[in-house]
PDB file of C-alpha atoms in Angstrom:
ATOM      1  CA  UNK A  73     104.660  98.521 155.520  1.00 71.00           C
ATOM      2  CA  UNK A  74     107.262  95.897 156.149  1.00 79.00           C
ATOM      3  CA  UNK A  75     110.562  96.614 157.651  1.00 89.00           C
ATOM      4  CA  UNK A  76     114.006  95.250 157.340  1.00 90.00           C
ATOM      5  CA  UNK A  77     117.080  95.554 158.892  1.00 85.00           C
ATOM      6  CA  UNK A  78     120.677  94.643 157.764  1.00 86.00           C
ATOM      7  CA  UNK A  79     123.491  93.253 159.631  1.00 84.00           C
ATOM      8  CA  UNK A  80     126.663  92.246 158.112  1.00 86.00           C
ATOM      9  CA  UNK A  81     129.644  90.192 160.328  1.00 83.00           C
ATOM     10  CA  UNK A  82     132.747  88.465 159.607  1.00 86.00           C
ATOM     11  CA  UNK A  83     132.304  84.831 160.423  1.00 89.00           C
ATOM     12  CA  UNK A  84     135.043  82.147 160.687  1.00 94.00           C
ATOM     13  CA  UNK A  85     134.088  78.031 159.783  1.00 97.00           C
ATOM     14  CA  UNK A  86     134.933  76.173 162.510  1.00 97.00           C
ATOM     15  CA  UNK A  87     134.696  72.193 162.792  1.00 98.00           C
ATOM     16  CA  UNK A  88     132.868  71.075 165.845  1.00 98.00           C
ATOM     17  CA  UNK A  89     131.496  67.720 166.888  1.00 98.00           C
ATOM     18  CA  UNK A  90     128.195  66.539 168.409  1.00 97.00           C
ATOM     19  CA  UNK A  91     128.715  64.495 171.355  1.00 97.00           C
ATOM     20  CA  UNK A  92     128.628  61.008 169.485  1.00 96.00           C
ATOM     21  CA  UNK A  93     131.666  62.298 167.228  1.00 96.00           C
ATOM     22  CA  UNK A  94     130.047  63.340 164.090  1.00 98.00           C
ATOM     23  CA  UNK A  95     131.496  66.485 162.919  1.00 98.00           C
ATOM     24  CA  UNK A  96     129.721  69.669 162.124  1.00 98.00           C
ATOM     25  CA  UNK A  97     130.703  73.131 160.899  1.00 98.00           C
ATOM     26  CA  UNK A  98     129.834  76.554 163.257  1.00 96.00           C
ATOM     27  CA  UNK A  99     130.172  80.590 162.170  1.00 92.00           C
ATOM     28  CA  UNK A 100     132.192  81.790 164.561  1.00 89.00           C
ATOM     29  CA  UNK A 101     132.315  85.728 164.740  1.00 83.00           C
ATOM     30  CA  UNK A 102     135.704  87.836 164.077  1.00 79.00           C
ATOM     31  CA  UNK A 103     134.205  90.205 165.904  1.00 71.00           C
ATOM     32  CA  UNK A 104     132.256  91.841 168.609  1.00 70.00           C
ATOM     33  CA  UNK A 105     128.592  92.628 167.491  1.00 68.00           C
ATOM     34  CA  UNK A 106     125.734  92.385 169.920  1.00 72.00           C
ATOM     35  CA  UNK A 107     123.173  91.356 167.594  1.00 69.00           C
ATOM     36  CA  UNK A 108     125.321  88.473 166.720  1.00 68.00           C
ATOM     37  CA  UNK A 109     125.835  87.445 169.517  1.00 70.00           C
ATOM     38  CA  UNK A 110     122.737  85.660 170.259  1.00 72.00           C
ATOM     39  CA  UNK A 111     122.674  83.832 166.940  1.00 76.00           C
ATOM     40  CA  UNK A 112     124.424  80.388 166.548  1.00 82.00           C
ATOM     41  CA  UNK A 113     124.493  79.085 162.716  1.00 89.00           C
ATOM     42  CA  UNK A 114     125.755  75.599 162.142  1.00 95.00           C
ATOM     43  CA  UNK A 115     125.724  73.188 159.098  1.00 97.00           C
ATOM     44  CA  UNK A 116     125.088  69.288 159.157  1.00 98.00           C
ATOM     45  CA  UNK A 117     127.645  67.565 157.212  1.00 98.00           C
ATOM     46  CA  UNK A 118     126.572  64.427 154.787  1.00 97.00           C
ATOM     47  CA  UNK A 119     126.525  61.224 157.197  1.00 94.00           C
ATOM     48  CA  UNK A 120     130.073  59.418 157.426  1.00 95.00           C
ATOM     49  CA  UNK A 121     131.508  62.744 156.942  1.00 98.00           C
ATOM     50  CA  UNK A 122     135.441  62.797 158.642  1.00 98.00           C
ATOM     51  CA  UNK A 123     136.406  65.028 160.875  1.00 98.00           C
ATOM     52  CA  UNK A 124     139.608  65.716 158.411  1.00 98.00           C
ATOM     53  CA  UNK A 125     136.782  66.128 155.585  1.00 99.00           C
ATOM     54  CA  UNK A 126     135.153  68.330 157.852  1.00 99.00           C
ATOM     55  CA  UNK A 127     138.193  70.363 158.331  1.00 99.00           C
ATOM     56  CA  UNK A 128     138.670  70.059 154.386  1.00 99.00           C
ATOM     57  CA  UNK A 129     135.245  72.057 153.836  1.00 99.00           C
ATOM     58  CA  UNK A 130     135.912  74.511 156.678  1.00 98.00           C
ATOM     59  CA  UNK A 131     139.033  75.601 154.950  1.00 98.00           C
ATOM     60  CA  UNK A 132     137.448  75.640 151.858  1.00 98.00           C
ATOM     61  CA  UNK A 133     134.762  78.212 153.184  1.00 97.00           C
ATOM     62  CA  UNK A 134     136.938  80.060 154.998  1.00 96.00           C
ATOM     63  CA  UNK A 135     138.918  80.894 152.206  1.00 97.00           C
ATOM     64  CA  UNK A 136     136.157  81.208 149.379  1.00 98.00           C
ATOM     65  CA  UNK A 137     133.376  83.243 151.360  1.00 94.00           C
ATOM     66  CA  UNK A 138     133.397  86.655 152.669  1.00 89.00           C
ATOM     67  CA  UNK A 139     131.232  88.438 155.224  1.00 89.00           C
ATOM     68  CA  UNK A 140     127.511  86.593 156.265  1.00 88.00           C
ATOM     69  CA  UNK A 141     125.037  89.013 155.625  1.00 89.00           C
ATOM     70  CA  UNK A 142     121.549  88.756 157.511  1.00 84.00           C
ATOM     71  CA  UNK A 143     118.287  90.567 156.955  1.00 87.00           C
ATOM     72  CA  UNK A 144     115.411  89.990 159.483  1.00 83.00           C
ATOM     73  CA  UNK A 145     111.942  91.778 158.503  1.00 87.00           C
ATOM     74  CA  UNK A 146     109.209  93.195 160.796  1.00 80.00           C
ATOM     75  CA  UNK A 147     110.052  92.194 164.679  1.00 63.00           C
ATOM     76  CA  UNK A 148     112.639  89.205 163.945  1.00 57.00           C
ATOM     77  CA  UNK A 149     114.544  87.543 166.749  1.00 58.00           C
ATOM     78  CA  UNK A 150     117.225  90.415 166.598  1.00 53.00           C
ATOM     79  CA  UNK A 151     116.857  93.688 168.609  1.00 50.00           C
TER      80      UNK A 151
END
């Protein structure tokens, strides 16, 4: 029998850069939640993406997605 469990969190986009400059975007949590704590998520941009692009999508995100919501089955990462 497989098992699931459910974890919902409230993320903020955030730009961030790699240490050559190129721009990425991070979740950030709005909030304290210990099984999100140990999880980074982070999204490659397309190459000779600005960092004012960058900030462009964050916003975007930011103000057109709500809550992240993660499932992890049978003995996943999170405990």
């Amino acid at each position: 029998m497989t098992t699931s469990r459910t974890i919902r969190g409230n993320f903020l986009f955030k730009v961030s850069e790699y240490g050559d400059g190129t721009p990425f975007i991070v979740l950030e949590s709005r909030q304290s939640q210990k099984e999100l704590e140990k999880i980074l998520v982070g999204f490659d941009l397309p190459n000779d993406t600005s960092l004012d692009r960058a900030k462009e999508i964050a916003h975007y995100l930011n103000q057109n997605l709500g809550d992240l919501q993660m499932t992890f089955f049978d003995g996943a990462a999170i405990h």
